[in-house]
mmCIF file of C-alpha atoms and ligand atoms in Angstrom:
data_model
loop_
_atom_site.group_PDB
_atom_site.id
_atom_site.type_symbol
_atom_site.label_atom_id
_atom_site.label_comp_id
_atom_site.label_asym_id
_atom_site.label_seq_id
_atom_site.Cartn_x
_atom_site.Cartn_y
_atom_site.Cartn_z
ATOM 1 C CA UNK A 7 -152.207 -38.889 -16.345
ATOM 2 C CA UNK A 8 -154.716 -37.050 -14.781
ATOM 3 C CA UNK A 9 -155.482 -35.485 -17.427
ATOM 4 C CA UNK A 10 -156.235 -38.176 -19.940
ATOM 5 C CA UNK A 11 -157.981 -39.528 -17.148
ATOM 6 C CA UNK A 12 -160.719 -36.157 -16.253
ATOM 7 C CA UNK A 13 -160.856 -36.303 -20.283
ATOM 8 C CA UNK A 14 -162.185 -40.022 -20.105
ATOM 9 C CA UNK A 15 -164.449 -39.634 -17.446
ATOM 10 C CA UNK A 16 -166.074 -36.381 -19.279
ATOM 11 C CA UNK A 17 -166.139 -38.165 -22.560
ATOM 12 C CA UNK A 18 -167.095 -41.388 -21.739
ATOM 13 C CA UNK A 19 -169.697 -40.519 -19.569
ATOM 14 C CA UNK A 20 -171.536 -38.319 -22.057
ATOM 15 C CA UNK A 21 -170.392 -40.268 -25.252
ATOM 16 C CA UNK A 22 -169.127 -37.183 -26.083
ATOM 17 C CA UNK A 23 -165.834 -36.313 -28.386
ATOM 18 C CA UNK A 24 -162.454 -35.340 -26.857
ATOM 19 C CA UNK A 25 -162.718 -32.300 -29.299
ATOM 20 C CA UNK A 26 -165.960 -31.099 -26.730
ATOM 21 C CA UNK A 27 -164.555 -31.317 -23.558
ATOM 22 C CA UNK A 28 -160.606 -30.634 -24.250
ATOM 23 C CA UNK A 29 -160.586 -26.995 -24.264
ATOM 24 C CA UNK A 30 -162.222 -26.760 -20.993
ATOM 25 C CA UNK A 31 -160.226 -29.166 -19.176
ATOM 26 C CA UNK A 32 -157.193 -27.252 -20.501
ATOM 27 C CA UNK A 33 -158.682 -24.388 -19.585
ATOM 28 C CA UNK A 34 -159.054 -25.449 -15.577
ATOM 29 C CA UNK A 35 -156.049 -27.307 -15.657
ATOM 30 C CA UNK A 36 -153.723 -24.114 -17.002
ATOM 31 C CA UNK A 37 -155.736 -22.052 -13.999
ATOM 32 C CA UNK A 38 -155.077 -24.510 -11.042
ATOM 33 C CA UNK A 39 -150.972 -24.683 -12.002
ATOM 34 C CA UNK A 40 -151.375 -20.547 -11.866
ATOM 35 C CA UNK A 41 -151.286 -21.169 -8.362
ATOM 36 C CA UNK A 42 -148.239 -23.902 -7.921
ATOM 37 C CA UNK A 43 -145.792 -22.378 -6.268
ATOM 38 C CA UNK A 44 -143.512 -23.028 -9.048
ATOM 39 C CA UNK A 45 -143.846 -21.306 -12.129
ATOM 40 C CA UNK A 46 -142.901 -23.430 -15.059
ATOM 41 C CA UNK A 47 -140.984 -21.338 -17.766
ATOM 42 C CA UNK A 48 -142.098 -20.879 -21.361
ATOM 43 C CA UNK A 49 -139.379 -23.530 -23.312
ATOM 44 C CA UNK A 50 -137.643 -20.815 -25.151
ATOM 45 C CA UNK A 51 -136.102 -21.930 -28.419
ATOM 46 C CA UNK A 52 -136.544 -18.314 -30.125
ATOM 47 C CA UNK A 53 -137.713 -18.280 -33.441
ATOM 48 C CA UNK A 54 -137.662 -15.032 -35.450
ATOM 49 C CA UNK A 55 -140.506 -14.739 -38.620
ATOM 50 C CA UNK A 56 -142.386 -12.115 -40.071
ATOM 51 C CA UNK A 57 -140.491 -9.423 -38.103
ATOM 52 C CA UNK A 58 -141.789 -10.982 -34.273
ATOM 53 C CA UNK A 59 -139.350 -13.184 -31.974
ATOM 54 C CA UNK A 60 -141.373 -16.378 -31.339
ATOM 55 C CA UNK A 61 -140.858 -18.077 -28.042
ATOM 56 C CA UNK A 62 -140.283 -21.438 -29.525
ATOM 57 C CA UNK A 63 -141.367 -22.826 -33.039
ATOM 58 C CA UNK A 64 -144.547 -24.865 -31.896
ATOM 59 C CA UNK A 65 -148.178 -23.013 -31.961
ATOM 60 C CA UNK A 66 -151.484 -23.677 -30.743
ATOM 61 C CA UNK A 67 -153.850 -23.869 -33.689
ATOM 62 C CA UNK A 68 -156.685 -22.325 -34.219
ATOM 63 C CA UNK A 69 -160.250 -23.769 -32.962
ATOM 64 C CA UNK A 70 -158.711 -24.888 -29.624
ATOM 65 C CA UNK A 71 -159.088 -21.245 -27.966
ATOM 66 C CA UNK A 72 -161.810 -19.711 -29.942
ATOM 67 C CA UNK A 73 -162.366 -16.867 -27.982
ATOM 68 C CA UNK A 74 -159.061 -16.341 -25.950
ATOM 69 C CA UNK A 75 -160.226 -17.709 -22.825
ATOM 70 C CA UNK A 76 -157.112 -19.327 -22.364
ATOM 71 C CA UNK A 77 -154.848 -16.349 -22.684
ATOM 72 C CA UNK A 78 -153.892 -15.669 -19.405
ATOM 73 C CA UNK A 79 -153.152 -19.207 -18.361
ATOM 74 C CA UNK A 80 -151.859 -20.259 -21.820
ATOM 75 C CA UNK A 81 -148.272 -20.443 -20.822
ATOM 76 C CA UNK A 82 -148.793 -23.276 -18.964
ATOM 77 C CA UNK A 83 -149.002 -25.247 -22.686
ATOM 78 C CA UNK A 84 -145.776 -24.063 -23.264
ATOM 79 C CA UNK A 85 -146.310 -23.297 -26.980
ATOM 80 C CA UNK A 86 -144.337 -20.101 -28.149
ATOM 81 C CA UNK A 87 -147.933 -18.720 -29.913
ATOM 82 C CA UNK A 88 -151.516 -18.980 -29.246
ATOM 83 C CA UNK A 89 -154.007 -18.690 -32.365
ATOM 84 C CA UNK A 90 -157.241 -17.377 -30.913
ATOM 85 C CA UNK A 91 -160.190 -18.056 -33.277
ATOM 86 C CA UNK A 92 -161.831 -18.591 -35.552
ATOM 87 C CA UNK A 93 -163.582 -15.259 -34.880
ATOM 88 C CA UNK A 94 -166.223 -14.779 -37.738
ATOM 89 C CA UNK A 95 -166.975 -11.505 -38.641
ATOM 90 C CA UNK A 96 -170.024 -9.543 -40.576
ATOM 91 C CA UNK A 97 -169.107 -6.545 -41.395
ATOM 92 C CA UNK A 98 -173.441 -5.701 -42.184
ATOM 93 C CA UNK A 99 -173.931 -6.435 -38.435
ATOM 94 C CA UNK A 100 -173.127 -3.314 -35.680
ATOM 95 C CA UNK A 101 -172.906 -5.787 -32.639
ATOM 96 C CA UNK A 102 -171.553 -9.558 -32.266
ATOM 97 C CA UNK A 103 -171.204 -11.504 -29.250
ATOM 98 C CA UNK A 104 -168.601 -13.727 -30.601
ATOM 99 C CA UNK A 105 -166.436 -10.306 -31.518
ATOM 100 C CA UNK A 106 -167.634 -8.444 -27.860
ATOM 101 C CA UNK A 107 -166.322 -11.593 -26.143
ATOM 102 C CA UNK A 108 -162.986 -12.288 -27.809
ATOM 103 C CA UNK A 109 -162.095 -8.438 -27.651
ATOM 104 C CA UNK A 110 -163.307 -8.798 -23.621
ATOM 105 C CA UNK A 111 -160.899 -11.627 -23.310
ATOM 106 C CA UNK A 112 -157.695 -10.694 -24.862
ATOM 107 C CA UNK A 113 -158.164 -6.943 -22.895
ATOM 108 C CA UNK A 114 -158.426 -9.632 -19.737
ATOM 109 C CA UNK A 115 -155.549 -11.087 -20.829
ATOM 110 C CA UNK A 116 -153.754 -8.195 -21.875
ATOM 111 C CA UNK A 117 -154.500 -7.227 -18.451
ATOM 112 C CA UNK A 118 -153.389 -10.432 -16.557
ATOM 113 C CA UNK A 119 -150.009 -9.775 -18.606
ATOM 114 C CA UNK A 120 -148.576 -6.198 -17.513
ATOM 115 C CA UNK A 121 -146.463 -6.969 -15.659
ATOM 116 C CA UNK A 122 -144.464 -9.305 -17.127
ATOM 117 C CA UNK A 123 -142.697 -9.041 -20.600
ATOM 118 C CA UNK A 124 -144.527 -11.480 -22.839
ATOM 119 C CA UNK A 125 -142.845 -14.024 -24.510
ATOM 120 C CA UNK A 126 -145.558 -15.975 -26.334
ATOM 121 C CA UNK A 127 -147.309 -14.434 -29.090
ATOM 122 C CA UNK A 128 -150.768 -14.011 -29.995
ATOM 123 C CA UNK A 129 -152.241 -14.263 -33.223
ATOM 124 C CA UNK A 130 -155.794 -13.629 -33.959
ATOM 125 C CA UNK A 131 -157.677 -16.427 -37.058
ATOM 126 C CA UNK A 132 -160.156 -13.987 -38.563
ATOM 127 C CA UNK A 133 -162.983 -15.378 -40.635
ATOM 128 C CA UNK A 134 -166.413 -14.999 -42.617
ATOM 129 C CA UNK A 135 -169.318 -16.945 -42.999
ATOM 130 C CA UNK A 136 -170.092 -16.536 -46.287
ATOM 131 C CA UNK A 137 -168.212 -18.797 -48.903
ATOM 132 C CA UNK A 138 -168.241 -16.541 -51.609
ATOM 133 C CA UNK A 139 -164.545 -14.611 -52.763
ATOM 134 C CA UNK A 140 -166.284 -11.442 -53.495
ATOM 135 C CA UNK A 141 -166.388 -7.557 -51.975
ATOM 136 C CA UNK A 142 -168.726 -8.527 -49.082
ATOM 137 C CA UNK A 143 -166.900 -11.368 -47.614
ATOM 138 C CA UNK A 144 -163.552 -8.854 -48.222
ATOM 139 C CA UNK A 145 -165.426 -6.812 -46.207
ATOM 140 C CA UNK A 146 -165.944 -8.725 -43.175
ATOM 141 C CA UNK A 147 -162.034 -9.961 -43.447
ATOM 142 C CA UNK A 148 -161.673 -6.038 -43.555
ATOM 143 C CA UNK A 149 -164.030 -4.888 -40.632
ATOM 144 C CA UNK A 150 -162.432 -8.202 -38.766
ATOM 145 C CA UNK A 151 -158.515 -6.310 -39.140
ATOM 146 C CA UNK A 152 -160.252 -3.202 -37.962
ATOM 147 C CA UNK A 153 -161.569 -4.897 -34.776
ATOM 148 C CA UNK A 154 -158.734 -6.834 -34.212
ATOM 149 C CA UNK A 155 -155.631 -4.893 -35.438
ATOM 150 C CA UNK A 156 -154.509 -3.625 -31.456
ATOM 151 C CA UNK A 157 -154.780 -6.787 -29.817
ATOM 152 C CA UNK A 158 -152.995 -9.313 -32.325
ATOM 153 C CA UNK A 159 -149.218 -9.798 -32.635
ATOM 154 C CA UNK A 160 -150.235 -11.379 -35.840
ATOM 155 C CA UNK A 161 -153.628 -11.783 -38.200
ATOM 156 C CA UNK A 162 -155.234 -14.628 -40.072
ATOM 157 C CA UNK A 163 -156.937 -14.665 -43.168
ATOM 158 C CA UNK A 164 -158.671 -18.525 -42.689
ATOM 159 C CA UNK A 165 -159.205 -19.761 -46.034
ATOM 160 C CA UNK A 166 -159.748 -22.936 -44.901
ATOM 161 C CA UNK A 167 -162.824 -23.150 -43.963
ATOM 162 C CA UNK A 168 -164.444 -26.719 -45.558
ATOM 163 C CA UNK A 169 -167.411 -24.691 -47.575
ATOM 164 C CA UNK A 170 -165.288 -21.476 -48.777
ATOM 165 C CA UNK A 171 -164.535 -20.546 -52.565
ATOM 166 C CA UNK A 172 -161.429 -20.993 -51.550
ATOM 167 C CA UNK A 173 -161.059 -24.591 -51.049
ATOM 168 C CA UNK A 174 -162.730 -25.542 -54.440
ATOM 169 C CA UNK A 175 -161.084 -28.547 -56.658
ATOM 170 C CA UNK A 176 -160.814 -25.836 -59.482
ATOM 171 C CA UNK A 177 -160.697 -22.247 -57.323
ATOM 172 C CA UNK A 178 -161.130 -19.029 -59.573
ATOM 173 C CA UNK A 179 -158.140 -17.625 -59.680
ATOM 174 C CA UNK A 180 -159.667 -14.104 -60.773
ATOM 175 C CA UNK A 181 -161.485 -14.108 -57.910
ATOM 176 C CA UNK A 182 -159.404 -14.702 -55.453
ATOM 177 C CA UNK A 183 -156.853 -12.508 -56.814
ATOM 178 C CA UNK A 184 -158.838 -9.336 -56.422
ATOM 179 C CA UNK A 185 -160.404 -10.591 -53.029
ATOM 180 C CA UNK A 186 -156.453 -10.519 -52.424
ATOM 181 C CA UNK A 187 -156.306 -7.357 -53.561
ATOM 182 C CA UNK A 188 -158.958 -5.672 -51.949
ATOM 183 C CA UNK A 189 -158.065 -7.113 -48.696
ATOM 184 C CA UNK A 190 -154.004 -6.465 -49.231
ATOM 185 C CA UNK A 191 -155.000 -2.317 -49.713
ATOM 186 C CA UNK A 192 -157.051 -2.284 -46.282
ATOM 187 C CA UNK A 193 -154.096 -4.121 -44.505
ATOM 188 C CA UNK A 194 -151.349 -1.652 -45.611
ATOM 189 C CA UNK A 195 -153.757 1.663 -45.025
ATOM 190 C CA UNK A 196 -154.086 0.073 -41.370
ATOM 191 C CA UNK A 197 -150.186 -0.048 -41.395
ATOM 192 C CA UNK A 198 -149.559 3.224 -42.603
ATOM 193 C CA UNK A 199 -151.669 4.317 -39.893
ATOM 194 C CA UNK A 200 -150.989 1.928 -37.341
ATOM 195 C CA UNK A 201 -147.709 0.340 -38.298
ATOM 196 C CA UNK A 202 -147.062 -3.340 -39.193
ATOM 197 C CA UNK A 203 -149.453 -6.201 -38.473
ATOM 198 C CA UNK A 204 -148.036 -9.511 -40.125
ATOM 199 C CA UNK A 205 -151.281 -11.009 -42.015
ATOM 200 C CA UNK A 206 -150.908 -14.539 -42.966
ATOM 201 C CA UNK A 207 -153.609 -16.723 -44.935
ATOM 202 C CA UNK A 208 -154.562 -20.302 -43.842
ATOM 203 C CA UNK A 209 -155.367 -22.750 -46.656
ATOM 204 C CA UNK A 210 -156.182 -26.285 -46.687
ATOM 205 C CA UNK A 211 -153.857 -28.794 -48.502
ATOM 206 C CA UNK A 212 -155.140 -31.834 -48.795
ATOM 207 C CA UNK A 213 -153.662 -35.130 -49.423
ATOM 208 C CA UNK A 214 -155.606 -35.599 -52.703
ATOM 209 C CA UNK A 215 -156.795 -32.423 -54.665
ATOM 210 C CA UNK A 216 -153.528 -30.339 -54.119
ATOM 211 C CA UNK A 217 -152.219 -29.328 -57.929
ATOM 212 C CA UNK A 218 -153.776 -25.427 -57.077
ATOM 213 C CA UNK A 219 -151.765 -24.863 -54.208
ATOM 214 C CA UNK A 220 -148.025 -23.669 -55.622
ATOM 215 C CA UNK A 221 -150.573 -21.157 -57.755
ATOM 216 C CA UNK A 222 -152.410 -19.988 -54.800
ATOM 217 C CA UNK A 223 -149.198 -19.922 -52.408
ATOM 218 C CA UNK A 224 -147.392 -17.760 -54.832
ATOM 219 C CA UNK A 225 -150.504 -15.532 -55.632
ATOM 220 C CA UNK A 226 -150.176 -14.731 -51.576
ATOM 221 C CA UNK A 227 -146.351 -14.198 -51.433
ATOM 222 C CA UNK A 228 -146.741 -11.527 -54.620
ATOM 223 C CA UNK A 229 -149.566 -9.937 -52.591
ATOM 224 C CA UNK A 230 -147.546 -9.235 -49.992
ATOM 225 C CA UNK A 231 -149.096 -11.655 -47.414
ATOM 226 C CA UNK A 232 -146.194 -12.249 -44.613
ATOM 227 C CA UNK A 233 -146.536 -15.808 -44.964
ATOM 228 C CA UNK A 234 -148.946 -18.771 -44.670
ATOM 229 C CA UNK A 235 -151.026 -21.286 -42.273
ATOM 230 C CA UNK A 236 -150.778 -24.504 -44.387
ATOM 231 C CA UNK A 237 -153.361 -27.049 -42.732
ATOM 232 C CA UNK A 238 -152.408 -30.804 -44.279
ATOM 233 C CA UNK A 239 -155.645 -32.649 -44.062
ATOM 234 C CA UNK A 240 -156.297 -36.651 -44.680
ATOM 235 C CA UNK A 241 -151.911 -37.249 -45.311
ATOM 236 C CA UNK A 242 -151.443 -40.465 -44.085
ATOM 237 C CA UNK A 243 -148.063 -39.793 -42.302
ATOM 238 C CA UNK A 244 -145.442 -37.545 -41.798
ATOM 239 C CA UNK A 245 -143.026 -38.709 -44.863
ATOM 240 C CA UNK A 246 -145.315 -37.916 -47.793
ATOM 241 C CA UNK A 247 -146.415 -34.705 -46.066
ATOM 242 C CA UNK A 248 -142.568 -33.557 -45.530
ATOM 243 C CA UNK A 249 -141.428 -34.117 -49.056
ATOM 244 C CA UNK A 250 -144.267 -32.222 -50.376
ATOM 245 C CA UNK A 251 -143.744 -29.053 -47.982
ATOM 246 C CA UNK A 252 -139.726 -29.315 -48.981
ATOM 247 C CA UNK A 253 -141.489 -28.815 -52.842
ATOM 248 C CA UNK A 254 -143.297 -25.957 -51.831
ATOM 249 C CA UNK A 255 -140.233 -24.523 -50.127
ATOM 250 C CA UNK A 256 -138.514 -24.670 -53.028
ATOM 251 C CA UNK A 257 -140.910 -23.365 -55.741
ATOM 252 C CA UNK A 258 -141.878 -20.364 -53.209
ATOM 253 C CA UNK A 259 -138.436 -19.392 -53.173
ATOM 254 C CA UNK A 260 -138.666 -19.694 -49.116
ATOM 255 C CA UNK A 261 -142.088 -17.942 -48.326
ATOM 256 C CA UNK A 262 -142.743 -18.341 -44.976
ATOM 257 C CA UNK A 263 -145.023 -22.042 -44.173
ATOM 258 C CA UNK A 264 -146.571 -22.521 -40.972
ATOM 259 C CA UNK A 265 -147.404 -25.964 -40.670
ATOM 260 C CA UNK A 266 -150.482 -27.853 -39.370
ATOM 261 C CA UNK A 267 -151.667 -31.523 -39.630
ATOM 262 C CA UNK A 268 -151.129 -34.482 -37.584
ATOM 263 C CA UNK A 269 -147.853 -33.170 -35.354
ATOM 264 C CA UNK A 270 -148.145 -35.861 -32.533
ATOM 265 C CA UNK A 271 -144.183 -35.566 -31.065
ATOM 266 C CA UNK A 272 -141.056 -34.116 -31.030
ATOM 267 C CA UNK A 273 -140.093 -35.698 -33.988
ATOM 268 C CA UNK A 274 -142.896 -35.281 -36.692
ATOM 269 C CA UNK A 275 -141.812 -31.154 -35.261
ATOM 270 C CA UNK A 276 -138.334 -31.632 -36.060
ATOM 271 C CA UNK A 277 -138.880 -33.244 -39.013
ATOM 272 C CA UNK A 278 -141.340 -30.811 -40.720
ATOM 273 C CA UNK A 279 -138.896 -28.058 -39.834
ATOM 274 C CA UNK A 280 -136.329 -29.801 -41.713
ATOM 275 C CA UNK A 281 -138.273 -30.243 -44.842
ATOM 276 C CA UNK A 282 -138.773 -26.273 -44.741
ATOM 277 C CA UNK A 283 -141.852 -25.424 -41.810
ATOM 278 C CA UNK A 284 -140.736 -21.905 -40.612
ATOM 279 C CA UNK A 285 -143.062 -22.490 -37.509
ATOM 280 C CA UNK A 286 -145.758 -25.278 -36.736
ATOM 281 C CA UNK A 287 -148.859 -25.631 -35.175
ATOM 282 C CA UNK A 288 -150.756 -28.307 -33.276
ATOM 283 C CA UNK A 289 -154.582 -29.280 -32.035
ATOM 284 C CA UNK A 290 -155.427 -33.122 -31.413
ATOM 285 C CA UNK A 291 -152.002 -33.721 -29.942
ATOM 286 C CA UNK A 292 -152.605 -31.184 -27.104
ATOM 287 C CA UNK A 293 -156.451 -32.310 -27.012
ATOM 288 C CA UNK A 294 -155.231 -35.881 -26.111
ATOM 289 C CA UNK A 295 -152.149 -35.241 -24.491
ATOM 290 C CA UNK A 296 -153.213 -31.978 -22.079
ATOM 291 C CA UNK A 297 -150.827 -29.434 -21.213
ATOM 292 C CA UNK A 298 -147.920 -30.766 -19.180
ATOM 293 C CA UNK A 299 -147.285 -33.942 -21.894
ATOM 294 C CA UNK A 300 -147.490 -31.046 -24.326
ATOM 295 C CA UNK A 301 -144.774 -29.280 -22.909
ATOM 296 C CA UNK A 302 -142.670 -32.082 -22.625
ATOM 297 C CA UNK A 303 -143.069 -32.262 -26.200
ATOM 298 C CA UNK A 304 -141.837 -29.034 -26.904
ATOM 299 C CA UNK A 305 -139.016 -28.885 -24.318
ATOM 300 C CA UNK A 306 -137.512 -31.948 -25.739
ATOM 301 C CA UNK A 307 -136.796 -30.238 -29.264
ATOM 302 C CA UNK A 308 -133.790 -29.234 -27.146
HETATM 303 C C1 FMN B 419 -162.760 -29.373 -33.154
HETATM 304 C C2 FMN B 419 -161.915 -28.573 -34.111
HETATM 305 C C3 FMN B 419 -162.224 -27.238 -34.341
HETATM 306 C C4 FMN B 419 -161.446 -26.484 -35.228
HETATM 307 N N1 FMN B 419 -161.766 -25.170 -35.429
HETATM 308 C C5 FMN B 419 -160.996 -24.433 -36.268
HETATM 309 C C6 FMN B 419 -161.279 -23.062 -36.472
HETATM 310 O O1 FMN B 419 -162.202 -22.483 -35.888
HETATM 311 N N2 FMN B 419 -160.483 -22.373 -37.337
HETATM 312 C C7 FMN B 419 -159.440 -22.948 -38.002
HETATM 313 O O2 FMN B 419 -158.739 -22.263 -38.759
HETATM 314 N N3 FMN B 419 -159.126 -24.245 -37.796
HETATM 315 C C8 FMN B 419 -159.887 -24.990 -36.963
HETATM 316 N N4 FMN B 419 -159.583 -26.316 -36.759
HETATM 317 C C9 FMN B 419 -158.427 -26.915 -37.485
HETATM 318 C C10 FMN B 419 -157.157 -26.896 -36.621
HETATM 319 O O3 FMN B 419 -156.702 -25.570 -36.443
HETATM 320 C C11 FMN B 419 -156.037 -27.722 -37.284
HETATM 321 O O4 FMN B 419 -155.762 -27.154 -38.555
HETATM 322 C C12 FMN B 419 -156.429 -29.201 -37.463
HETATM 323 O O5 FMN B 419 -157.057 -29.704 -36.300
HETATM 324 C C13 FMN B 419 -155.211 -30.076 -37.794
HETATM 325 O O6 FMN B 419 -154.303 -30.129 -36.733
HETATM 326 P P1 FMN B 419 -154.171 -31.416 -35.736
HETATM 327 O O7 FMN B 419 -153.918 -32.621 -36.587
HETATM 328 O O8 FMN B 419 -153.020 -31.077 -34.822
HETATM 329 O O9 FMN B 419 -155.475 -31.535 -35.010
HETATM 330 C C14 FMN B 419 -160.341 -27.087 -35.891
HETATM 331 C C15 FMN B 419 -160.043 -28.426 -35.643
HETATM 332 C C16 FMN B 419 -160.807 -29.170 -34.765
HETATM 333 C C17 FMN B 419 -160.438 -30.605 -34.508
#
């Protein structure tokens, strides 16, 4: 209640989107309850994938905690993973402020953490800006697992960024399959040195243009990716959206899908993970709801 209501005040007083102001009143929020005197658990409906024990199934998407800010206070949210990013990196450039800050952040966090023995994961949404699927933008994906590798429990390839190769009507399938390539051979020399990272890429599917997506989901799986981030964009409900993950399912012969897209309640999560969603992920809902409605949410898939 409070919540919605700081969020109207901030918005409507500025004209300004919810999307603007709903990571930093999430942000205070989370930090004031640090000091309740009691400590609200982490729901914990454990969810094993990719070799990790997830907390619970639901995930904060990418975008809301861009630099990992919110790490330390994140449990509040209840979600069983936080996805810190996008962080875009260039691999030509020897300093970034974006990649200095995030890496400041989750050592904070990291820090905050010690003590305890953390239940929620973190994953880390690496990306590039250029839009191209060649050796260069590999290369920042690459110099982004290098950066990144020690502080993720998992890593992000985003593919879904609106002006990427990637996301074109007609992708090059060439392409993309040695920009898999290239990128698959740095993440297992990291693991041989290193051990296992899971890397997971995160494509757009939208409602529309989706015929390429069975060929690009099973050119990841033979790669050796460890699953993938599937963001539904412009589905006009849940029901069209479910049947089409359950075909995916099916002709992937059970890859691992992480779902994204319009999750609003308890049910639109239990019914994606029905029709085949390993984990899920949500934004909006938690922009408009704030963290203690979002918790509810997840509790209730009791
Ligand atoms: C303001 C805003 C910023 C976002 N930024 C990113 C981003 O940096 N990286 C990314 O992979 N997705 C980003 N997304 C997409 C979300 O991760 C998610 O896929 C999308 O919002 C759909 O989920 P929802 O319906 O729960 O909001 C962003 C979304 C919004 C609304």
């Amino acid at each position: 209640m409070l919540y919605r209501l700081l969020l109207k005040v901030l918005t409507s007083s500025s004209n300004g989107s919810i999307y603007k102001y709903a990571p930093l009143v999430n942000y205070f929020f989370c930090k004031l309850c640090r000091f309740s005197p009691r400590k609200l658990p982490l729901p914990l409906f454990p969810k094993p994938l990719m070799g990790l024990s997830f907390a619970n199934p639901v995930g904060l998407a990418a975008g809301f905690d861009r630099n990992g800010k919110l790490l330390p206070y994140s449990e509040m949210i209840g979600c069983g993973f936080i996805e810190i990013g996008t962080i875009n990196v260039d691999a030509t450039k020897e300093s970034d402020n974006e990649v200095m800050t995030a890496i400041q952040n989750l050592n904070k966090a990291a820090k905050y953490d010690q003590s305890s023995n953390r239940q929620q994961r973190w994953g880390i949404n690496l990306g590039s800006l250029r839009n191209t699927l060649d050796e260069q933008t590999a290369a920042d994906y690459n110099k982004g697992m290098d950066l990144f590798w020690h502080h993720a429990d998992y890593l992000v390839i985003n593919l879904s960024r609106p002006e990427s190769d990637a996301r074109s009507l007609d992708p090059d399938m060439n392409s993309l399959d040695t920009f898999l390539t290239n990128i698959k051979y740095h993440h297992s020399t990291l693991t041989s040195y290193h051990g296992h990272v899971p890397m997971v890429a995160k494509i757009a599917v939208d409602h529309v243009h989706n015929e390429h997506i069975i060929a690009i989901l099973l050119l990841l799986r033979d790669h050796g990716f460890d699953g993938v981030i599937l963001a539904f964009e412009n589905w006009p409900d849940m029901k069209p959206m479910s049947e089409y993950l359950c075909r995916l399912k099916t002709e992937t012969d059970c890859f691992p899908l992480i779902v994204v897209g319009g999750i609003r309640s308890t049910e639109d999560i239990q019914q994606l993970m029905a029709a085949g969603a390993s984990l899920v992920q949500i934004y909006t809902s938690l922009a408009q709801q704030g963290p203690l409605q979002t918790r509810k949410m997840i509790s209730r898939l009791e």
